[in-house]
mmCIF file of C-alpha atoms in Angstrom:
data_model
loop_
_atom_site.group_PDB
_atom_site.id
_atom_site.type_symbol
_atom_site.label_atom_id
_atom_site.label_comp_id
_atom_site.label_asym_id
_atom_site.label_seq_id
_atom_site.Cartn_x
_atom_site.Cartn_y
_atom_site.Cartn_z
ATOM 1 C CA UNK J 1 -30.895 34.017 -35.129
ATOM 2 C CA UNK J 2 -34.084 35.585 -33.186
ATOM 3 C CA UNK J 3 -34.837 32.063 -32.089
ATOM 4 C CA UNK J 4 -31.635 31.210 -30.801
ATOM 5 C CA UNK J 5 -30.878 34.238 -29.208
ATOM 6 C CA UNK J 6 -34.763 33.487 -27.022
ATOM 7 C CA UNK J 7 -33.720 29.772 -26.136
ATOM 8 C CA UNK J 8 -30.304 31.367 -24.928
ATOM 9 C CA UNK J 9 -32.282 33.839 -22.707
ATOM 10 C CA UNK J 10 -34.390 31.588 -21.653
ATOM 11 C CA UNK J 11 -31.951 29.020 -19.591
ATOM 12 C CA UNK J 12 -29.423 32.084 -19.448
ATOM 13 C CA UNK J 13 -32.213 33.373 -16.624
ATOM 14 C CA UNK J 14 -32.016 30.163 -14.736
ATOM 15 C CA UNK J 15 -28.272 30.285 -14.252
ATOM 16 C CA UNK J 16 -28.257 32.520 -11.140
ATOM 17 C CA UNK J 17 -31.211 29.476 -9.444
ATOM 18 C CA UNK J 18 -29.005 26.884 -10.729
ATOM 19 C CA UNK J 19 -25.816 28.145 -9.371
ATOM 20 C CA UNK J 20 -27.833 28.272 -5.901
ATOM 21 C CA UNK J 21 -29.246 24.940 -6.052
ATOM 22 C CA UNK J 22 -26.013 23.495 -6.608
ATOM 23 C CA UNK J 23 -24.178 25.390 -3.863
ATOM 24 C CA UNK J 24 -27.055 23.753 -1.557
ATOM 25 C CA UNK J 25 -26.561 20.006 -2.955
ATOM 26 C CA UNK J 26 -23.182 20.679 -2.368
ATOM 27 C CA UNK J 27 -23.547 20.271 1.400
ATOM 28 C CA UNK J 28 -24.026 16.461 0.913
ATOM 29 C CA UNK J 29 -20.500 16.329 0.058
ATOM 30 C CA UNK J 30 -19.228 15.748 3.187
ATOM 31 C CA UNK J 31 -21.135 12.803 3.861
ATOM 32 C CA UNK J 32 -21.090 11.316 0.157
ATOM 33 C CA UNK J 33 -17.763 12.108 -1.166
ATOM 34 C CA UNK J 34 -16.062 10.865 1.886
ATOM 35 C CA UNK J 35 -13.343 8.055 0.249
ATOM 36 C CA UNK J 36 -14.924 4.346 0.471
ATOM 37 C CA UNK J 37 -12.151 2.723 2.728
ATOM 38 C CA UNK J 38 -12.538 5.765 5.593
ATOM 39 C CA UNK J 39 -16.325 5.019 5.324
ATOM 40 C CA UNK J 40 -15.773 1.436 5.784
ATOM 41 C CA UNK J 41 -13.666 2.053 8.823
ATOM 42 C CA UNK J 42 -16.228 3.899 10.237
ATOM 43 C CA UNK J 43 -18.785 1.554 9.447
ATOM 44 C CA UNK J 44 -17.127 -0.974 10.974
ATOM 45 C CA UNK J 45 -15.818 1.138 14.113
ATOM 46 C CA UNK J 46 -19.776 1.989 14.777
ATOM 47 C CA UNK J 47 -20.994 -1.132 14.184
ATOM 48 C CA UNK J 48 -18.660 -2.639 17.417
ATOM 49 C CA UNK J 49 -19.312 0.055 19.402
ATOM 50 C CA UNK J 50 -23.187 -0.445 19.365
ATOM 51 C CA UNK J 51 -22.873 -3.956 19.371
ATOM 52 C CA UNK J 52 -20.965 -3.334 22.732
ATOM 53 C CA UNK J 53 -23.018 -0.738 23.938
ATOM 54 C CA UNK J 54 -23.965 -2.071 27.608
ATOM 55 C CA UNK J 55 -27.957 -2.325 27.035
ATOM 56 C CA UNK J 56 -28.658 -1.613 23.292
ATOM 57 C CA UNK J 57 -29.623 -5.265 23.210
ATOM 58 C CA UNK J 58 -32.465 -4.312 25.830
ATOM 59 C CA UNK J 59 -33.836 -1.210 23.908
ATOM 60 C CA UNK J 60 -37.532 -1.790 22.844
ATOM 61 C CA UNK J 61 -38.814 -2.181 19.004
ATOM 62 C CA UNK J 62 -40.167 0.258 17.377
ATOM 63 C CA UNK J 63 -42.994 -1.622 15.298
ATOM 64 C CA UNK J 64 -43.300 0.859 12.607
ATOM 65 C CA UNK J 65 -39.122 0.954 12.064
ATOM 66 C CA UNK J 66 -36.929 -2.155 13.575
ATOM 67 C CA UNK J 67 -39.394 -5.541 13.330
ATOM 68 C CA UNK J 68 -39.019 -7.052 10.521
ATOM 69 C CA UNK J 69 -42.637 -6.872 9.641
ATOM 70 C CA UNK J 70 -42.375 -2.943 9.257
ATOM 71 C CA UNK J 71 -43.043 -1.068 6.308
ATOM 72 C CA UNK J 72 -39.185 -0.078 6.026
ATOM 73 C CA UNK J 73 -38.060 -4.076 5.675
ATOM 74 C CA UNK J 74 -40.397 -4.945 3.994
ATOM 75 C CA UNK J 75 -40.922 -2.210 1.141
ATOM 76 C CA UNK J 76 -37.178 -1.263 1.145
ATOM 77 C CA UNK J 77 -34.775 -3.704 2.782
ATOM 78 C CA UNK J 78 -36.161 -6.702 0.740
ATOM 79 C CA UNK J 79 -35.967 -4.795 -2.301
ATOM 80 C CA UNK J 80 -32.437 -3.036 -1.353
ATOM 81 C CA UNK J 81 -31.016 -3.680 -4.311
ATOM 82 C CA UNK J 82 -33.511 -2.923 -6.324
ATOM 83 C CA UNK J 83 -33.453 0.327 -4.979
ATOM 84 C CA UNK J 84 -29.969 1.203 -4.789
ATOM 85 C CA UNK J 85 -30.004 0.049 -8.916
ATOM 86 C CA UNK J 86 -32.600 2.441 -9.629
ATOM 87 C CA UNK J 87 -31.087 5.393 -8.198
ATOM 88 C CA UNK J 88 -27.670 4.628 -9.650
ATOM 89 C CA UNK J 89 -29.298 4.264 -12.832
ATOM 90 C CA UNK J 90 -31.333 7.627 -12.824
ATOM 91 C CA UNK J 91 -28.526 9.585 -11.834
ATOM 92 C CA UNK J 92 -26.382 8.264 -14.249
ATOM 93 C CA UNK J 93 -28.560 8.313 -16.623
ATOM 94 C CA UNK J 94 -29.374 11.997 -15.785
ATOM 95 C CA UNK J 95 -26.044 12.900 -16.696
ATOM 96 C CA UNK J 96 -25.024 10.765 -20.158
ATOM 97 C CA UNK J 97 -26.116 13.789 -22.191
ATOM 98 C CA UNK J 98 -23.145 15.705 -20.818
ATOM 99 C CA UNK J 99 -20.813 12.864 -21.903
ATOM 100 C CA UNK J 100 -18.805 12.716 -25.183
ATOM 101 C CA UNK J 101 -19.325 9.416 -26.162
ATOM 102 C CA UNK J 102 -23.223 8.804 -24.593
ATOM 103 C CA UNK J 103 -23.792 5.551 -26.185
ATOM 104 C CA UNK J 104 -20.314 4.435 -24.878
ATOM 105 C CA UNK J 105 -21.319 5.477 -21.500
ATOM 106 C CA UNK J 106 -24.594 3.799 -21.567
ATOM 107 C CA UNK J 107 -22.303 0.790 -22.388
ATOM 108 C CA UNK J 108 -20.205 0.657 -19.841
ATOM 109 C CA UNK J 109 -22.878 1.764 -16.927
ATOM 110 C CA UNK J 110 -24.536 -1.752 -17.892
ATOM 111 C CA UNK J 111 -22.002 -3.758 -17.746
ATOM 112 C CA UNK J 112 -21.409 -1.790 -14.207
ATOM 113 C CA UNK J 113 -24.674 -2.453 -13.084
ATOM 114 C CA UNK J 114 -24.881 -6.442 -14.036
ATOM 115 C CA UNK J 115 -21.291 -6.965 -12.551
ATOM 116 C CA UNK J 116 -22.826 -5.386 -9.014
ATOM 117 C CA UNK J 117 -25.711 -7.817 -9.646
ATOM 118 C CA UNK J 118 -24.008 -10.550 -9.842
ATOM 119 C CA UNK J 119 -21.791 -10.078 -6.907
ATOM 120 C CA UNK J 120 -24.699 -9.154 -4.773
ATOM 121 C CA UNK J 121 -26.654 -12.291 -5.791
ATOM 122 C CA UNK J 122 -24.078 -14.789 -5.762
ATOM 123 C CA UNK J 123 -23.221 -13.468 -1.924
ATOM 124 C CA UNK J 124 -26.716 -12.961 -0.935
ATOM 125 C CA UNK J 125 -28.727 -15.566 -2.715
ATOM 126 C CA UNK J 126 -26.000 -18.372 -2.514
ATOM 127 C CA UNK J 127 -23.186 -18.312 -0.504
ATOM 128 C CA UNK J 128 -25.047 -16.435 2.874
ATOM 129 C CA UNK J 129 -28.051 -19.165 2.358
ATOM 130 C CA UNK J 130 -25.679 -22.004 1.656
ATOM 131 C CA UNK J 131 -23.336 -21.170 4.979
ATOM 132 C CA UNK J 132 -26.509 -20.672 7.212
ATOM 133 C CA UNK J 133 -27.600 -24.222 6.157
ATOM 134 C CA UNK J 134 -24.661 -26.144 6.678
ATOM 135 C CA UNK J 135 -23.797 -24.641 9.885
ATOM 136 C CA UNK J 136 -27.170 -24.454 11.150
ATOM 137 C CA UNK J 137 -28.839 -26.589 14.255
ATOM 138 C CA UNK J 138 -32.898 -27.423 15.318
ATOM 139 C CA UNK J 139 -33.002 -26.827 18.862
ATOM 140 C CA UNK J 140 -35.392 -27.719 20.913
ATOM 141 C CA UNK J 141 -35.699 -26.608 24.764
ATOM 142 C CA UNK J 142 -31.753 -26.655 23.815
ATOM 143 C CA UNK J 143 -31.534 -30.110 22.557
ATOM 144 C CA UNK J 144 -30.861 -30.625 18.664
ATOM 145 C CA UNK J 145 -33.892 -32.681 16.881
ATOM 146 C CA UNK J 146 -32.232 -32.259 13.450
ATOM 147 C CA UNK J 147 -29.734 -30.349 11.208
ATOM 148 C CA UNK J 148 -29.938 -28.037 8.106
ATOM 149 C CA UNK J 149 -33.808 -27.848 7.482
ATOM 150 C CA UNK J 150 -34.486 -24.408 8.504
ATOM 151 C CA UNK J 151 -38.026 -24.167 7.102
ATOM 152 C CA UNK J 152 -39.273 -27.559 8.892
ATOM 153 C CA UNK J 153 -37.862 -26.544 12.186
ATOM 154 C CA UNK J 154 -38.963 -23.497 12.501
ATOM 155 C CA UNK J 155 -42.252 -24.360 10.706
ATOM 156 C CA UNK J 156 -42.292 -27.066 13.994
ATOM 157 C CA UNK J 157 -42.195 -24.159 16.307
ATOM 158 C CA UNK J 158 -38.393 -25.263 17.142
ATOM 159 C CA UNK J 159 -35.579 -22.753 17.505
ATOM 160 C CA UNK J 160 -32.975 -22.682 14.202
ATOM 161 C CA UNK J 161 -29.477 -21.808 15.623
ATOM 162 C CA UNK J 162 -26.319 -21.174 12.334
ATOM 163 C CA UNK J 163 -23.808 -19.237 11.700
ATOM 164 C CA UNK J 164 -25.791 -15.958 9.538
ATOM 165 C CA UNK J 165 -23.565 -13.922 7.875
ATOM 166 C CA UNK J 166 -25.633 -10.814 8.186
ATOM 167 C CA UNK J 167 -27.397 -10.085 4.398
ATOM 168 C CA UNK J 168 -28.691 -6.931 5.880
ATOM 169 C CA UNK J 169 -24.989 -5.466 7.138
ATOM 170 C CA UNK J 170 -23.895 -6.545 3.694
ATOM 171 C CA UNK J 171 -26.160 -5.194 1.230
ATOM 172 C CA UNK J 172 -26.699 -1.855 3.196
ATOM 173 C CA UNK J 173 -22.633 -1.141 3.308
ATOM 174 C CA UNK J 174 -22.261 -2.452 -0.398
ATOM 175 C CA UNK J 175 -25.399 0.013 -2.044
ATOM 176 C CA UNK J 176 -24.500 2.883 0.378
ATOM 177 C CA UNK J 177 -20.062 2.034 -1.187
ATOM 178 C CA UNK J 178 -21.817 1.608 -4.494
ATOM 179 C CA UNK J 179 -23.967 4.881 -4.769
ATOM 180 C CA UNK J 180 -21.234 7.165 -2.895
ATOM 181 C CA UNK J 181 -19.090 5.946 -5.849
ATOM 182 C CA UNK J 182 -21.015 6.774 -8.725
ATOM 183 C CA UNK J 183 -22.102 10.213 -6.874
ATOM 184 C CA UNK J 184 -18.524 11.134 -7.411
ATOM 185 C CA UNK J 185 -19.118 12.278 -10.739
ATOM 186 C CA UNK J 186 -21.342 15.229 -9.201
ATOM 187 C CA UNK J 187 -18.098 16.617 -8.807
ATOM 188 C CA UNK J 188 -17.534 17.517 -11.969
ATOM 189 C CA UNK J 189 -21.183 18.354 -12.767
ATOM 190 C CA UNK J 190 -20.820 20.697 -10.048
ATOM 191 C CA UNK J 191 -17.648 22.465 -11.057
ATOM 192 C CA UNK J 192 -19.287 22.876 -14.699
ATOM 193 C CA UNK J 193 -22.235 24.755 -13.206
ATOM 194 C CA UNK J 194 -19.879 26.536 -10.901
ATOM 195 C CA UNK J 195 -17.582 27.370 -14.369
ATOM 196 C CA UNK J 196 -20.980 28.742 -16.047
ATOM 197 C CA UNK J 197 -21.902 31.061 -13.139
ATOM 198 C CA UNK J 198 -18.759 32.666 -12.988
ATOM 199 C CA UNK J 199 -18.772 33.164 -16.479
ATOM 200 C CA UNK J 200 -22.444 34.643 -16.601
ATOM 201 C CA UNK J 201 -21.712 36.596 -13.977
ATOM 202 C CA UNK J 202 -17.895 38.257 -15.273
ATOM 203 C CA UNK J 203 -19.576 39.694 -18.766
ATOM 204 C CA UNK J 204 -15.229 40.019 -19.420
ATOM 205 C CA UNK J 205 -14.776 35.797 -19.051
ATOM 206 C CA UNK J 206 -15.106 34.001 -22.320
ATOM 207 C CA UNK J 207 -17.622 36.441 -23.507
ATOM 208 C CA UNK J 208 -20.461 35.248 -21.242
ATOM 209 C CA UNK J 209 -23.323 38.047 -20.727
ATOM 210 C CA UNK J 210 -26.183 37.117 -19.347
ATOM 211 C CA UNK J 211 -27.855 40.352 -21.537
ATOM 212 C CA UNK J 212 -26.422 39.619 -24.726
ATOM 213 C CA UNK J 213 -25.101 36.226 -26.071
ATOM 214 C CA UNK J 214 -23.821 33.837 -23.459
ATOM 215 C CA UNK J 215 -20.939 31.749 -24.811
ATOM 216 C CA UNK J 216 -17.949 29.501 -23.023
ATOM 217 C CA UNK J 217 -14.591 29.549 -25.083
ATOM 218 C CA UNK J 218 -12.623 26.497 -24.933
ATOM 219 C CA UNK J 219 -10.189 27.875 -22.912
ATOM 220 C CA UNK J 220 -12.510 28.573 -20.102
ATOM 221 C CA UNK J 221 -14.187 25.375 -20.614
ATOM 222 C CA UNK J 222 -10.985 23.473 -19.616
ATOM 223 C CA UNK J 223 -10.788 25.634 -16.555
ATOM 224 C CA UNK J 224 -13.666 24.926 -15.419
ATOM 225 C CA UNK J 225 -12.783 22.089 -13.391
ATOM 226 C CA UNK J 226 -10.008 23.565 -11.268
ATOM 227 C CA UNK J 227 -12.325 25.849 -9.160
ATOM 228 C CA UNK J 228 -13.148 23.065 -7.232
ATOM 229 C CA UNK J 229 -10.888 20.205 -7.041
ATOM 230 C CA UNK J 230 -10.754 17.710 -4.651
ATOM 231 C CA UNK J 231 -7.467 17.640 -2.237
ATOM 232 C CA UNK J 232 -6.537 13.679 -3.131
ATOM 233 C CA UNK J 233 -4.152 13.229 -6.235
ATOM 234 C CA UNK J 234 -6.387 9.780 -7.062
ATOM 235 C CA UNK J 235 -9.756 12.388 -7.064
ATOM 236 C CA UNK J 236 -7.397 15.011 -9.041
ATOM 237 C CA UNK J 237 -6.758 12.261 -11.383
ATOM 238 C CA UNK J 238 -10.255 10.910 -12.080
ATOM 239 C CA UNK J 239 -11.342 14.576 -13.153
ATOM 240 C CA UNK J 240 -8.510 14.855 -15.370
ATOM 241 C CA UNK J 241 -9.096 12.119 -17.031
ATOM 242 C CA UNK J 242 -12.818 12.674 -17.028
ATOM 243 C CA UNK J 243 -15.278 11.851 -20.388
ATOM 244 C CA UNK J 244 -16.714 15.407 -19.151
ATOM 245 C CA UNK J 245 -13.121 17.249 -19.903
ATOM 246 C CA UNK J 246 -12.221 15.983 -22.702
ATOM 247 C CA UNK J 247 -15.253 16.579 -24.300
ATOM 248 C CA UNK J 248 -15.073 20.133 -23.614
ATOM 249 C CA UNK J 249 -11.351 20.105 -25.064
ATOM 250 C CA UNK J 250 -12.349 18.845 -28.100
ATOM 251 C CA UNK J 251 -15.806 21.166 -28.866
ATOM 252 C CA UNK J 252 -15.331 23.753 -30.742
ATOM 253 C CA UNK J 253 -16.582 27.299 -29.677
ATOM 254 C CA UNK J 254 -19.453 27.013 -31.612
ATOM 255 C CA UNK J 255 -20.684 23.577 -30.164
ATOM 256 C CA UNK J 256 -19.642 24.835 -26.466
ATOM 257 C CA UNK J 257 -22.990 27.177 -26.230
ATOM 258 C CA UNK J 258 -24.950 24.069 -26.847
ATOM 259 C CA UNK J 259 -23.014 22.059 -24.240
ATOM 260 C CA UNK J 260 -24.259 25.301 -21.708
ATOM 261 C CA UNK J 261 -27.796 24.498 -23.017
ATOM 262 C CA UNK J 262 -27.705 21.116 -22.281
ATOM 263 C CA UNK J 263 -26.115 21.581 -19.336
ATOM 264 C CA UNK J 264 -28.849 23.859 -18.140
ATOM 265 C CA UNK J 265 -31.659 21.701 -18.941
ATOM 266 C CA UNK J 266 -30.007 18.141 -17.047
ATOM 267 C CA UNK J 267 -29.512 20.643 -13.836
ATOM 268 C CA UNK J 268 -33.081 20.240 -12.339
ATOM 269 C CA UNK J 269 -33.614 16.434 -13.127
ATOM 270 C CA UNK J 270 -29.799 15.817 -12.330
ATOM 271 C CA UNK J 271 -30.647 17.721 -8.767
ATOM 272 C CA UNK J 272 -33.815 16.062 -7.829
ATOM 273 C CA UNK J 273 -31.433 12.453 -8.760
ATOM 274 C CA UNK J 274 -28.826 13.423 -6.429
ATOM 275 C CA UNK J 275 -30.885 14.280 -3.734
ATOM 276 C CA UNK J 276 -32.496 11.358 -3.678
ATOM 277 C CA UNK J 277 -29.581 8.864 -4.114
ATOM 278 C CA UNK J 278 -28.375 10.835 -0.973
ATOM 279 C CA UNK J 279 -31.678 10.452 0.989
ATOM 280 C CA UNK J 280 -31.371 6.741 0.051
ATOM 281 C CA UNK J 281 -27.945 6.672 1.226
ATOM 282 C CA UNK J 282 -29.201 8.234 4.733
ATOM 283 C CA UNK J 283 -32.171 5.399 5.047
ATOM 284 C CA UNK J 284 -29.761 2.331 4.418
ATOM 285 C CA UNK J 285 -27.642 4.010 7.011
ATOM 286 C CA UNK J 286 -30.597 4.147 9.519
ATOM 287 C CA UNK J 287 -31.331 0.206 8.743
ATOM 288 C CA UNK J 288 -27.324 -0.394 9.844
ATOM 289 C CA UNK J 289 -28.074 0.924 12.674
ATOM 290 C CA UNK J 290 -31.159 -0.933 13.436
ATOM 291 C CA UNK J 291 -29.242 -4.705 12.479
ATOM 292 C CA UNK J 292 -26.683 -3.541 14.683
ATOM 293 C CA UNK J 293 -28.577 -2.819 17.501
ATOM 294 C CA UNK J 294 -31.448 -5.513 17.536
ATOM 295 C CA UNK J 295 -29.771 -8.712 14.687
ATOM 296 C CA UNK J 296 -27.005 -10.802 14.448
ATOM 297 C CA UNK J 297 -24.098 -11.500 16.577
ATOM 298 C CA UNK J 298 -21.145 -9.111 16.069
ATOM 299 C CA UNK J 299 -18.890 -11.506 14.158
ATOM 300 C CA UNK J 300 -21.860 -11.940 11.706
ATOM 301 C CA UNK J 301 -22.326 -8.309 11.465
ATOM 302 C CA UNK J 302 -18.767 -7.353 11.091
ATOM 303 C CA UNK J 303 -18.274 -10.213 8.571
ATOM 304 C CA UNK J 304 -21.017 -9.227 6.371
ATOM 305 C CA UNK J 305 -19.509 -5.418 6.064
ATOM 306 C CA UNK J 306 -16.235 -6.728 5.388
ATOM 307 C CA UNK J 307 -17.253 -8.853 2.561
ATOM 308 C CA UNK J 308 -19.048 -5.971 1.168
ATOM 309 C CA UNK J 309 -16.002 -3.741 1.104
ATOM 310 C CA UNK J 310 -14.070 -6.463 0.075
ATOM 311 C CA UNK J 311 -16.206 -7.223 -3.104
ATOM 312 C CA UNK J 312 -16.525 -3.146 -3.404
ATOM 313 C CA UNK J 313 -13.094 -2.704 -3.927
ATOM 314 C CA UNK J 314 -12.527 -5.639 -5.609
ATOM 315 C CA UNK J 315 -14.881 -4.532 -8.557
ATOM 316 C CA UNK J 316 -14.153 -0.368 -8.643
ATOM 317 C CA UNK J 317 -10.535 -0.360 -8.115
ATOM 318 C CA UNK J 318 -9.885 -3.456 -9.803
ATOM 319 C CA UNK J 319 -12.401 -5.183 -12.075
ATOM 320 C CA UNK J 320 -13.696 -1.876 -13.710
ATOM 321 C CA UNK J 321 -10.652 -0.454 -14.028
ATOM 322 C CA UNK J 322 -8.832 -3.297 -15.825
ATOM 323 C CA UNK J 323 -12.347 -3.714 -17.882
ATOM 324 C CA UNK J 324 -11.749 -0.010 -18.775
ATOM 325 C CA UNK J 325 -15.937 0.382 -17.292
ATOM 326 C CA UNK J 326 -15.016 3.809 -15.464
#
């Protein structure tokens, strides 16, 4: 009993830092929670506006940031994917202790993750390369010297001129779709560690005292949730149908201290995950902005960002749904 009553004073002293931390991260909401087909819009409204812009063709590079020789193409963009799978996988990852059914999860997160593969590479690796080829021209001092062999011509020093549905407008609106999506489940990590601050701090709710033996009662547990809904009936929905509330319906109250625990060691690793997945989402908005500005012509641009909110929704509020991978 000694022991226990250490490890619970341990993490129970770390509730007041966690309950801050979290009511920092949650400052990112407004620009990662925001729902995928406003984001879209304004993707795409941004996008023609800078393409528009009188002069934004004429502003300088930036070696170290817009050529395509810079460290942010080349390290990053070429690896985009890469990228955006890693983060979705930590913070994911990060959080599967805190579901009911973990190896379930796991499950389902992989078939998640190979489905976005595939979509990306098919698009990317096929059917972009594939359209640029069969459209494409050799000019030379504006005269065409052959068709389709974009390597030889421009190899010859000769000018390449296709139809190139922009990979970079595409993959940077489809990982930024992709990450805000599976960020949505910081919602109810949040209103958990929300739920065990109030409680630590109200010695009269579910028993919790931070001096004497912190515990949750199942009835609290289920409330937990409610302090901070979202205002949308399809958000209200996803939470109350969440692995996460269900699983704190069916502990008992002598499992629910050890869900606090748990809860309380995830929070810094599950914090340093989101922040990241957010600065990532920030960067592949920055190299939006740079495409729009100095590649592609608009159609290509806006083309490219619809396919990749096309193929977004097509797989989260279709595929996964009907594959029951949510």
């Amino acid at each position: 009993m000694s022991m226990i009553r250490i490890f619970d004073l341990n993490w129970t002293q770390c509730i007041p830092t966690m309950v801050c931390t979290n009511r920092k991260l949650r400052i990112f909401r407004h620009y990662m929670l925001v729902p995928w087909y406003a984001r879209a819009g304004a993707t795409i409204l941004v996008v023609a506006v800078l393409s528009f812009l009188q002069g934004a063709d004429e502003i300088k590079h930036v070696d170290a940031l817009t050529s395509k020789d810079s460290i942010l193409n080349q390290v990053f963009v070429k690896m985009g994917w890469a990228w955006t799978l890693l983060a979705f996988l930590v913070l994911t990852l990060s959080l599967l202790p805190l579901s009911p059914q973990p190896l379930n999860a796991s499950i389902k997160m992989a078939l998640r993750a190979l489905l976005l593969t595939i979509i990306f590479y098919t698009w990317c690796a096929v059917i972009f390369p594939s359209i640029e080829h069969y459209t494409g021209m050799c000019l030379s001092n504006n005269v065409v010297v052959s068709r389709h062999d974009k390597k030889k011509c421009l190899k010859s020093g000769h000018k390449f001129d296709s139809f190139d549905i922009s990979g970079h407008a595409f993959l940077m609106v489809y990982c930024v779709l992709t990450i805000m999506q599976e960020a949505q489940t910081m919602r109810r990590y949040m209103a958990l560690g929300q739920g065990i601050g109030k409680l630590n701090e109200n010695p009269d709710a579910g028993n919790a005292n931070v001096q004497g033996n912190s515990t949750m009662t199942k009835e609290n547990a289920q409330n937990l949730l409610a302090s901070d809904q979202p205002k949308s009936s399809e958000d209200i929905n996803k939470v109350a149908s969440s692995p996460v509330q269900e699983n704190l319906e069916a502990l008992p109250d002598s499992e629910v201290i050890k869900f606090q625990a748990t809860y309380m060691r995830l929070w810094p690793i599950v914090s340093i995950a989101y922040v990241g997945v957010c600065v990532l989402c920030v960067m592949w908005d920055i190299v939006l902005v740079i495409t729009t500005i100095y590649y592609h012509t608009l159609s290509e641009k806006l083309l490219g960002i619809s396919i990749a909110a096309s193929s977004f929704a097509f797989l989260y509020k279709y595929l996964f749904i009907k594959l029951n991978l949510l």
